[in-house]
Amino acid sequence: MAKQKKFLTCDGNQAAAHIAYMFSETASIYPITPSSTMAEYVDEWAAAGRKNIFGETVRVDEMQSEAGAAGAMHGALQAGTLSSTFTASQGLLLMIPNMYKVAGELLPGVYHVSARALASHALSIFGDHQDVMAVRQTGCALFATGSVQEVMDLAAVAHLSAIKSRVPFVHFFDGFRTSHEIQKIEQLDNEDLAPLIDQEALAAFRQRALNPEAPVARGTAQNPDIYFQAREASNVYYNKVVAIVEDYVNQLSALVGRKYGLFDYYGAEDADRVIIAIGSVTEAIKETIDYLISKGEKVGLVSVHLYRPFSAKHFLAAVPKTAKRIAVLDRTKEPGATGEPLYLDVKDSFYTSTERPVIVGGRYGLSSKDTTPAQILAVYENLSLPTPKNGFTIGIVDDVTFTSLPQKEELAFDGGPFEAKFYGLGADGTVGANKNSIKIIGDNTDKYCQAYFAYDSKKSGGFTASHLRFGDKPIRSTYLVNTPDFVACHVQAYLRLYDVTKGLKKNGTFLLNTVWDEEQVKQNLPDNVKKYLAKNHITFYIINATGIAGEIGLGNRTNTILQSAFFKITGVVPYELAVEQMKYMIKKSYGKKGDDIVNKNNAAVDRGADYVKVEVPAEWANIQTERFVSPGVADAPAFVKKTVFPINAQTGDDLPVSTFTGREDGTWDQGTAAYEKRGVASRVPVWIPENCIQCNQCAYVCPHAAIRPFVLDGDEQAKAPAGYTALKATGKQFDGMQFRIQVNVLDCLGCDNCVDICPGNKNGNALKMVPIEEEYDNQANWDFSVKEVKTKQHLVDTSLNVKNSQFATPLFEFSGACSGCGETPYVKLISQLFGDHQVVANATGCTSIYSGSAPSTPYTTNENGRGPAWANSLFEDNAEYGLGMNIGAEKLRDRIERLMHEVIAGGRLPENIQTLFEEWIANRNSYVKTRELADILTPVLKEYAAANPLCEHGRQLAGLTHYLVKRSQWIIGGDGWAYDIGFGGLDHVLASGQNVNVLVVDTEVYSNTGGQSSKSTPVGAVAKFAAAGKRIRKKDLGMIATT
Amino acid sequence: MGANQAQTLKAIREAEAYDGPSIVIAYSPCIAHGLKLGMGHAQAEQKAAVECGYWHLWRYDPRLEAEGKNPFQLDSKEPDWTKFQDFLKNEVRFSSLLKQFPEEAVELFKVTEENAQWRLNGYKRLAAQTF
């Protein structure tokens, strides 16, 4: 039956949620990137009254953790409702115990998973299959889809098969690449899918529900006599799953008009080399196969949909008999195994087959590492070798254990889609405008389109790259745009920071947003860009969107102007239509905010044509220049130069494995944030000394530690650069010294809190905001201040009052937090008070991201090299993690005490040393005393141990000197951790009696995952998962803690 | 912090000095709140939160109990409840509900205020205890 095609421009999460909504009666949820938006869609649709297949809205319950969500789902299934949840990564791991239960009890639950990496040596929010491969033993069936269209077409298989087979299903697709890739796809609706439900099986499920009218017991304890047999009894259900799934896949194939199977084969009928893979990579492999077949090569692909139960019969039937060489690609890592899971399954399947191909396995794409056709080409070439490499990797250079296949040049396919790449600044509207553009193109033309957005870990003012493709055929390029036809650089400063023209196709187009005019551009453009433009015959346009936005009154919102310029230059849709649609979208987005904002944005659309074409002089092609060289601070440490700078220049992909030799455990140096010098504020404060009362409040509230008081003695004053104004320092302890408030222009985020808090004097405020361009020269004064002016904190009691606290050097500075962050002033203050003996356990969340996103570490060291030691374990275990740190350190301090007691009892200790030992034992919990004693004892103990190598006590004490000083143990996290997921552990730790300190930075919402409601969220607040306003009373954590 | 800088310092210092577990709950404005005046006024927003009764400042130190004193100290002044509803309207997380579901929003905001009063009443009772 030919169905009227209905198109939808959406991402994979929306497609999955769209299907899940239809089949769910209840959904128990918990936020985790990149799955959160699935649950958000379901919550929003429920709030808006959308109906599922049963003619009702879905009942949505946010739980305290994924473990809670899994438990609630289990209960809802036992109560006889069809229940779903949405998760990934650590969240899926937390569901494992319940997944065994749900499977063991044959309940038809469905878990939609946007598959993501697991935290090991480091956390990663990005996509791979480590999480789903960690649940393949639970008894849940695993069903995979590889593109946004496949999610829409096949997600229903999981629900339908679960109902019919009684086996719960995990439906998974690649985190970010599929979950967040926007594609124009064909849509399914309730009426398409409702008829496919096995009503008899559904009725039987309802009948089996727990029911006091006909009571039964489930979840009993069983002993050696029967557990085993009872476990084997469920085999009959698993034996039927394959046939049930096959039937549904066939029915859906007929419905949507695209042919799917349990395993799909693509490629030459007589292929000699075949790749086996799961997920989004299969799309890129198909592209590569088309290319290779056009060159006469015989290659193919088997993509896996039903991974568990794994049907060897169906698998073998999908592989051409001609296949002599097989490469299995796994997007996971299983250290210690003889191979990754899919590879082992494939090898095992062939064990009983008469075919005997050579089978090798390899890893790819961990943490969303881009997997391109060039890498796939390397895999096929590996298969052509006399002895293909096994256990290989692609997409990286492994110069330590030499697993990697040789890297190839990226392929540019003829007749492929139009590819565009946009460089923007976080929160400048570039990403939003591109999402908008893709809808305009998708909804108004026959073209297929794809959009993918890449970000760094900065909370704002970070780097963004938008990757857009448009074409007449469905787009299968499941990787970044590497060879764009069009590049737009929305930030002039990026010309020197990043290699923005990299990969731009010959005869392509480059649009630069710049405040320079044509002549200035010709002077100021970096040589590498000039050469590239000329050599590759690039059409070059400039536009001063920054200036135009200012004129219109849009501030720094250049996005609409640049979007309009993009449409005009590329003509991807008729410009008049684009203008009409952009204005329509503006009315939709801003209509409620008033006519003024609508008119300004409309004006921005009209000004998009104000670009200038710059003639590229042919002689630029002859410029002698290095390839793009990233800028760096000359006196940076070797680690920063070798590792941090390349990552900041967006060339971290090129770093080989050996970069991490010696850091295999994920160790990172502190203080690297200071080398970024991002300079992303548009306005920064300037100090007006004559109005300053030296209260230091500006420094106290600065979220970024970018404004500080400096006190200069006579020598330092003499060395100060010209124009380094200062006041006579107030307070008798600073007699004869001078005081200056110094702004760090390049690390300031321009939030304005310092100006807002400044009391000034009767003549006015002592701080005002000015455009950053006026203050660049002031950066030299900052450099002088931090390099040449010694801290004077020893002259005052820094804990006495707010003013004094700010003479202490912050040991938390320039984090990637949002401009104006409400959390970081507290974190910074604690580092000033206790930083040199502070240990931090940090719950996953905003705090962990801005405190430790490679390559930037804001925790730093003082002039003695001391500072906070910081570590993040997980989201749910942070209180326990911090408690363990304290227990461990105190255990070793107990040993110091025991050894000291034993030595004293030995009676041969010099009297002065004995006194010091006794003092330490009496004062071991005093930081001040133990610091003094440690300074004396450490050299004494080390010297003694060196001189008396046979003394066991001396040797042991000398090895424990870094435990002499009493530590300040901090446990830091947000309200999502403290009120919800980590509450049980926090409660336990608060009851433990141990000397640990907890800081809860309470934003009353899950800030890091995008603002979902927590138990700290007050009634009436709108948050994600509380789309219709929070209804439950805010929990009073403080009161609970006092009891 | 924005409501009483010295109290923040005192609370952190006392928490750290206590030889046992301590917890500091620090009100933190966030971009997710949608401050109408912008994040540049994060400190001012904290001040407003305490002034209107949305948030309360207190410390609880068990050491005081050992000294025969009330361990609970309410640090914030009697709020000006007339400012409460305006405070909510200055943050998009609340004001957007008013746009979307105006009638329910009024009801819910009343509950928000009652909850805040309920919390404060509890604190006041604790602060008034004799030891």
PDB file of C-alpha atoms in Angstrom, chain A residues 536-735:
ATOM      1  CA  ASN A 536      42.287  26.626  -4.509  1.00  0.00           C
ATOM      2  CA  HIS A 537      40.447  29.358  -6.467  1.00  0.00           C
ATOM      3  CA  ILE A 538      38.157  30.124  -3.550  1.00  0.00           C
ATOM      4  CA  THR A 539      35.444  32.746  -3.954  1.00  0.00           C
ATOM      5  CA  PHE A 540      35.926  35.057  -0.998  1.00  0.00           C
ATOM      6  CA  TYR A 541      33.267  37.264   0.603  1.00  0.00           C
ATOM      7  CA  ILE A 542      33.440  39.513   3.631  1.00  0.00           C
ATOM      8  CA  ILE A 543      30.663  41.063   5.645  1.00  0.00           C
ATOM      9  CA  ASN A 544      30.782  43.285   8.712  1.00  0.00           C
ATOM     10  CA  ALA A 545      27.933  41.567  10.525  1.00  0.00           C
ATOM     11  CA  THR A 546      29.370  42.751  13.825  1.00  0.00           C
ATOM     12  CA  GLY A 547      29.059  46.358  12.691  1.00  0.00           C
ATOM     13  CA  ILE A 548      25.626  45.852  11.158  1.00  0.00           C
ATOM     14  CA  ALA A 549      24.316  44.170  14.317  1.00  0.00           C
ATOM     15  CA  GLY A 550      25.537  47.154  16.312  1.00  0.00           C
ATOM     16  CA  GLU A 551      23.792  49.578  13.936  1.00  0.00           C
ATOM     17  CA  ILE A 552      20.504  47.709  14.087  1.00  0.00           C
ATOM     18  CA  GLY A 553      20.692  47.446  17.855  1.00  0.00           C
ATOM     19  CA  LEU A 554      21.163  43.696  18.071  1.00  0.00           C
ATOM     20  CA  GLY A 555      24.344  43.951  20.142  1.00  0.00           C
ATOM     21  CA  ASN A 556      26.627  41.063  19.270  1.00  0.00           C
ATOM     22  CA  ARG A 557      23.885  38.858  17.777  1.00  0.00           C
ATOM     23  CA  THR A 558      25.279  38.509  14.268  1.00  0.00           C
ATOM     24  CA  ASN A 559      23.605  35.191  13.569  1.00  0.00           C
ATOM     25  CA  THR A 560      20.600  36.302  11.532  1.00  0.00           C
ATOM     26  CA  ILE A 561      22.663  38.593   9.300  1.00  0.00           C
ATOM     27  CA  LEU A 562      25.114  35.803   8.581  1.00  0.00           C
ATOM     28  CA  GLN A 563      22.340  33.284   8.033  1.00  0.00           C
ATOM     29  CA  SER A 564      20.804  35.583   5.465  1.00  0.00           C
ATOM     30  CA  ALA A 565      24.197  36.074   3.788  1.00  0.00           C
ATOM     31  CA  PHE A 566      24.602  32.299   3.603  1.00  0.00           C
ATOM     32  CA  PHE A 567      21.273  31.897   1.807  1.00  0.00           C
ATOM     33  CA  LYS A 568      22.038  34.726  -0.596  1.00  0.00           C
ATOM     34  CA  ILE A 569      25.533  33.498  -1.462  1.00  0.00           C
ATOM     35  CA  THR A 570      24.773  29.810  -1.812  1.00  0.00           C
ATOM     36  CA  GLY A 571      21.318  30.046  -3.341  1.00  0.00           C
ATOM     37  CA  VAL A 572      20.536  26.695  -1.778  1.00  0.00           C
ATOM     38  CA  VAL A 573      16.893  27.813  -1.787  1.00  0.00           C
ATOM     39  CA  PRO A 574      15.599  30.810  -3.770  1.00  0.00           C
ATOM     40  CA  TYR A 575      16.684  33.852  -1.766  1.00  0.00           C
ATOM     41  CA  GLU A 576      13.186  35.401  -1.680  1.00  0.00           C
ATOM     42  CA  LEU A 577      11.793  32.207  -0.188  1.00  0.00           C
ATOM     43  CA  ALA A 578      14.604  32.082   2.337  1.00  0.00           C
ATOM     44  CA  VAL A 579      13.935  35.673   3.371  1.00  0.00           C
ATOM     45  CA  GLU A 580      10.239  34.995   3.745  1.00  0.00           C
ATOM     46  CA  GLN A 581      10.901  31.892   5.828  1.00  0.00           C
ATOM     47  CA  MET A 582      13.543  33.528   8.006  1.00  0.00           C
ATOM     48  CA  LYS A 583      11.081  36.322   8.788  1.00  0.00           C
ATOM     49  CA  TYR A 584       8.361  33.786   9.486  1.00  0.00           C
ATOM     50  CA  MET A 585      10.656  32.015  11.957  1.00  0.00           C
ATOM     51  CA  ILE A 586      11.550  35.335  13.587  1.00  0.00           C
ATOM     52  CA  LYS A 587       7.900  36.123  14.147  1.00  0.00           C
ATOM     53  CA  LYS A 588       7.415  32.661  15.625  1.00  0.00           C
ATOM     54  CA  SER A 589      10.421  32.904  17.945  1.00  0.00           C
ATOM     55  CA  TYR A 590      10.235  36.519  19.052  1.00  0.00           C
ATOM     56  CA  GLY A 591       6.615  37.455  18.392  1.00  0.00           C
ATOM     57  CA  LYS A 592       5.754  37.298  22.088  1.00  0.00           C
ATOM     58  CA  LYS A 593       8.641  39.527  23.016  1.00  0.00           C
ATOM     59  CA  GLY A 594       7.297  42.477  21.094  1.00  0.00           C
ATOM     60  CA  ASP A 595       7.473  44.185  17.700  1.00  0.00           C
ATOM     61  CA  ASP A 596      10.770  45.900  18.368  1.00  0.00           C
ATOM     62  CA  ILE A 597      12.807  42.707  18.539  1.00  0.00           C
ATOM     63  CA  VAL A 598      10.953  41.286  15.511  1.00  0.00           C
ATOM     64  CA  ASN A 599      11.698  44.413  13.472  1.00  0.00           C
ATOM     65  CA  LYS A 600      15.348  44.392  14.429  1.00  0.00           C
ATOM     66  CA  ASN A 601      15.713  40.779  13.356  1.00  0.00           C
ATOM     67  CA  ASN A 602      13.824  41.442  10.131  1.00  0.00           C
ATOM     68  CA  ALA A 603      16.258  44.249   9.451  1.00  0.00           C
ATOM     69  CA  ALA A 604      19.084  41.784  10.089  1.00  0.00           C
ATOM     70  CA  VAL A 605      17.645  39.483   7.404  1.00  0.00           C
ATOM     71  CA  ASP A 606      17.510  42.372   4.930  1.00  0.00           C
ATOM     72  CA  ARG A 607      21.086  43.374   5.662  1.00  0.00           C
ATOM     73  CA  GLY A 608      22.413  39.878   4.931  1.00  0.00           C
ATOM     74  CA  ALA A 609      23.017  40.962   1.341  1.00  0.00           C
ATOM     75  CA  ASP A 610      25.535  43.580   2.482  1.00  0.00           C
ATOM     76  CA  TYR A 611      28.544  41.429   1.787  1.00  0.00           C
ATOM     77  CA  VAL A 612      31.470  42.302  -0.435  1.00  0.00           C
ATOM     78  CA  LYS A 613      33.281  40.010  -2.821  1.00  0.00           C
ATOM     79  CA  VAL A 614      37.027  40.255  -2.375  1.00  0.00           C
ATOM     80  CA  GLU A 615      39.159  39.567  -5.450  1.00  0.00           C
ATOM     81  CA  VAL A 616      41.817  37.078  -4.434  1.00  0.00           C
ATOM     82  CA  PRO A 617      45.169  38.116  -5.981  1.00  0.00           C
ATOM     83  CA  ALA A 618      46.674  35.180  -7.874  1.00  0.00           C
ATOM     84  CA  GLU A 619      50.107  35.922  -6.440  1.00  0.00           C
ATOM     85  CA  TRP A 620      48.891  34.909  -2.971  1.00  0.00           C
ATOM     86  CA  ALA A 621      49.366  31.364  -4.179  1.00  0.00           C
ATOM     87  CA  ASN A 622      53.121  31.975  -4.142  1.00  0.00           C
ATOM     88  CA  ILE A 623      53.308  33.119  -0.528  1.00  0.00           C
ATOM     89  CA  GLN A 624      55.886  31.114   1.338  1.00  0.00           C
ATOM     90  CA  THR A 625      54.261  30.063   4.573  1.00  0.00           C
ATOM     91  CA  GLU A 626      54.068  27.273   7.044  1.00  0.00           C
ATOM     92  CA  ARG A 627      50.870  25.346   7.133  1.00  0.00           C
ATOM     93  CA  PHE A 628      48.615  26.678   9.889  1.00  0.00           C
ATOM     94  CA  VAL A 629      50.580  27.067  13.132  1.00  0.00           C
ATOM     95  CA  SER A 630      48.620  27.419  16.330  1.00  0.00           C
ATOM     96  CA  PRO A 631      49.550  30.326  18.556  1.00  0.00           C
ATOM     97  CA  GLY A 632      50.864  29.655  22.016  1.00  0.00           C
ATOM     98  CA  VAL A 633      52.344  31.321  25.048  1.00  0.00           C
ATOM     99  CA  ALA A 634      56.078  31.199  24.611  1.00  0.00           C
ATOM    100  CA  ASP A 635      57.026  30.384  28.196  1.00  0.00           C
ATOM    101  CA  ALA A 636      54.450  27.623  28.698  1.00  0.00           C
ATOM    102  CA  PRO A 637      55.557  24.322  30.229  1.00  0.00           C
ATOM    103  CA  ALA A 638      56.372  21.489  27.834  1.00  0.00           C
ATOM    104  CA  PHE A 639      53.165  19.608  28.619  1.00  0.00           C
ATOM    105  CA  VAL A 640      51.080  22.660  27.814  1.00  0.00           C
ATOM    106  CA  LYS A 641      52.906  23.244  24.540  1.00  0.00           C
ATOM    107  CA  LYS A 642      52.807  19.629  23.463  1.00  0.00           C
ATOM    108  CA  THR A 643      49.290  18.730  24.539  1.00  0.00           C
ATOM    109  CA  VAL A 644      47.166  21.681  25.659  1.00  0.00           C
ATOM    110  CA  PHE A 645      47.822  24.064  22.765  1.00  0.00           C
ATOM    111  CA  PRO A 646      47.024  21.554  20.005  1.00  0.00           C
ATOM    112  CA  ILE A 647      43.760  20.622  21.717  1.00  0.00           C
ATOM    113  CA  ASN A 648      42.813  24.290  22.024  1.00  0.00           C
ATOM    114  CA  ALA A 649      43.628  24.793  18.345  1.00  0.00           C
ATOM    115  CA  GLN A 650      41.132  22.024  17.480  1.00  0.00           C
ATOM    116  CA  THR A 651      43.916  19.728  16.329  1.00  0.00           C
ATOM    117  CA  GLY A 652      43.747  17.285  19.247  1.00  0.00           C
ATOM    118  CA  ASP A 653      42.676  14.568  16.799  1.00  0.00           C
ATOM    119  CA  ASP A 654      46.214  14.580  15.452  1.00  0.00           C
ATOM    120  CA  LEU A 655      47.864  13.804  18.809  1.00  0.00           C
ATOM    121  CA  PRO A 656      49.296  10.271  18.803  1.00  0.00           C
ATOM    122  CA  VAL A 657      48.870   7.736  21.613  1.00  0.00           C
ATOM    123  CA  SER A 658      52.399   8.420  22.876  1.00  0.00           C
ATOM    124  CA  THR A 659      51.230  11.878  23.994  1.00  0.00           C
ATOM    125  CA  PHE A 660      49.678  10.066  26.935  1.00  0.00           C
ATOM    126  CA  THR A 661      52.625   7.893  27.849  1.00  0.00           C
ATOM    127  CA  GLY A 662      53.157   8.446  31.555  1.00  0.00           C
ATOM    128  CA  ARG A 663      49.579   9.723  31.841  1.00  0.00           C
ATOM    129  CA  GLU A 664      47.845   6.455  31.055  1.00  0.00           C
ATOM    130  CA  ASP A 665      45.749   6.787  34.212  1.00  0.00           C
ATOM    131  CA  GLY A 666      44.248  10.076  33.044  1.00  0.00           C
ATOM    132  CA  THR A 667      46.465  12.324  35.181  1.00  0.00           C
ATOM    133  CA  TRP A 668      46.482  15.955  34.027  1.00  0.00           C
ATOM    134  CA  ASP A 669      48.591  18.896  35.210  1.00  0.00           C
ATOM    135  CA  GLN A 670      46.896  21.598  37.273  1.00  0.00           C
ATOM    136  CA  GLY A 671      46.807  25.227  36.197  1.00  0.00           C
ATOM    137  CA  THR A 672      46.516  24.804  32.427  1.00  0.00           C
ATOM    138  CA  ALA A 673      43.485  27.120  32.149  1.00  0.00           C
ATOM    139  CA  ALA A 674      45.857  30.057  32.658  1.00  0.00           C
ATOM    140  CA  TYR A 675      47.422  29.379  29.248  1.00  0.00           C
ATOM    141  CA  GLU A 676      44.233  29.769  27.249  1.00  0.00           C
ATOM    142  CA  LYS A 677      43.908  33.546  27.293  1.00  0.00           C
ATOM    143  CA  ARG A 678      40.701  33.342  25.315  1.00  0.00           C
ATOM    144  CA  GLY A 679      39.844  37.033  25.246  1.00  0.00           C
ATOM    145  CA  VAL A 680      36.190  36.305  24.501  1.00  0.00           C
ATOM    146  CA  ALA A 681      34.580  39.085  26.544  1.00  0.00           C
ATOM    147  CA  SER A 682      33.265  41.906  24.401  1.00  0.00           C
ATOM    148  CA  ARG A 683      33.453  44.300  27.357  1.00  0.00           C
ATOM    149  CA  VAL A 684      35.779  44.203  30.352  1.00  0.00           C
ATOM    150  CA  PRO A 685      36.008  46.282  33.535  1.00  0.00           C
ATOM    151  CA  VAL A 686      38.443  49.129  33.941  1.00  0.00           C
ATOM    152  CA  TRP A 687      39.545  50.343  37.376  1.00  0.00           C
ATOM    153  CA  ILE A 688      39.027  53.949  38.424  1.00  0.00           C
ATOM    154  CA  PRO A 689      41.504  54.262  41.322  1.00  0.00           C
ATOM    155  CA  GLU A 690      40.290  57.578  42.641  1.00  0.00           C
ATOM    156  CA  ASN A 691      36.884  56.058  43.433  1.00  0.00           C
ATOM    157  CA  CYS A 692      38.216  52.853  45.006  1.00  0.00           C
ATOM    158  CA  ILE A 693      37.815  52.219  48.735  1.00  0.00           C
ATOM    159  CA  GLN A 694      39.930  49.028  48.645  1.00  0.00           C
ATOM    160  CA  CYS A 695      37.091  46.777  49.825  1.00  0.00           C
ATOM    161  CA  ASN A 696      38.008  43.884  47.482  1.00  0.00           C
ATOM    162  CA  GLN A 697      34.370  42.969  46.912  1.00  0.00           C
ATOM    163  CA  CYS A 698      34.971  42.911  43.155  1.00  0.00           C
ATOM    164  CA  ALA A 699      37.538  40.160  43.593  1.00  0.00           C
ATOM    165  CA  TYR A 700      35.357  38.326  46.106  1.00  0.00           C
ATOM    166  CA  VAL A 701      32.418  37.959  43.718  1.00  0.00           C
ATOM    167  CA  CYS A 702      34.351  37.456  40.469  1.00  0.00           C
ATOM    168  CA  PRO A 703      33.351  34.025  39.140  1.00  0.00           C
ATOM    169  CA  HIS A 704      36.486  33.832  37.009  1.00  0.00           C
ATOM    170  CA  ALA A 705      39.228  35.098  39.373  1.00  0.00           C
ATOM    171  CA  ALA A 706      39.981  37.655  36.685  1.00  0.00           C
ATOM    172  CA  ILE A 707      40.035  40.750  38.887  1.00  0.00           C
ATOM    173  CA  ARG A 708      42.336  40.847  41.915  1.00  0.00           C
ATOM    174  CA  PRO A 709      43.929  43.214  44.383  1.00  0.00           C
ATOM    175  CA  PHE A 710      47.717  43.406  44.309  1.00  0.00           C
ATOM    176  CA  VAL A 711      49.835  44.963  47.061  1.00  0.00           C
ATOM    177  CA  LEU A 712      53.282  46.215  46.034  1.00  0.00           C
ATOM    178  CA  ASP A 713      56.258  46.840  48.269  1.00  0.00           C
ATOM    179  CA  GLY A 714      58.897  49.450  47.445  1.00  0.00           C
ATOM    180  CA  ASP A 715      60.986  47.189  45.191  1.00  0.00           C
ATOM    181  CA  GLU A 716      57.977  46.077  43.259  1.00  0.00           C
ATOM    182  CA  GLN A 717      56.748  49.632  42.832  1.00  0.00           C
ATOM    183  CA  ALA A 718      60.110  50.542  41.361  1.00  0.00           C
ATOM    184  CA  LYS A 719      59.826  47.788  38.756  1.00  0.00           C
ATOM    185  CA  ALA A 720      56.240  48.571  37.765  1.00  0.00           C
ATOM    186  CA  PRO A 721      55.669  49.467  34.094  1.00  0.00           C
ATOM    187  CA  ALA A 722      54.762  52.994  33.129  1.00  0.00           C
ATOM    188  CA  GLY A 723      51.094  53.766  33.632  1.00  0.00           C
ATOM    189  CA  TYR A 724      50.771  51.164  36.389  1.00  0.00           C
ATOM    190  CA  THR A 725      48.724  53.384  38.698  1.00  0.00           C
ATOM    191  CA  ALA A 726      48.295  52.402  42.315  1.00  0.00           C
ATOM    192  CA  LEU A 727      46.910  53.783  45.555  1.00  0.00           C
ATOM    193  CA  LYS A 728      48.487  53.975  48.972  1.00  0.00           C
ATOM    194  CA  ALA A 729      47.446  50.690  50.537  1.00  0.00           C
ATOM    195  CA  THR A 730      45.149  51.076  53.540  1.00  0.00           C
ATOM    196  CA  GLY A 731      45.778  49.116  56.740  1.00  0.00           C
ATOM    197  CA  LYS A 732      48.842  49.352  58.973  1.00  0.00           C
ATOM    198  CA  GLN A 733      50.138  45.918  57.954  1.00  0.00           C
ATOM    199  CA  PHE A 734      50.632  47.342  54.460  1.00  0.00           C
ATOM    200  CA  ASP A 735      52.566  50.353  55.657  1.00  0.00           C
TER     201      ASP A 735
END
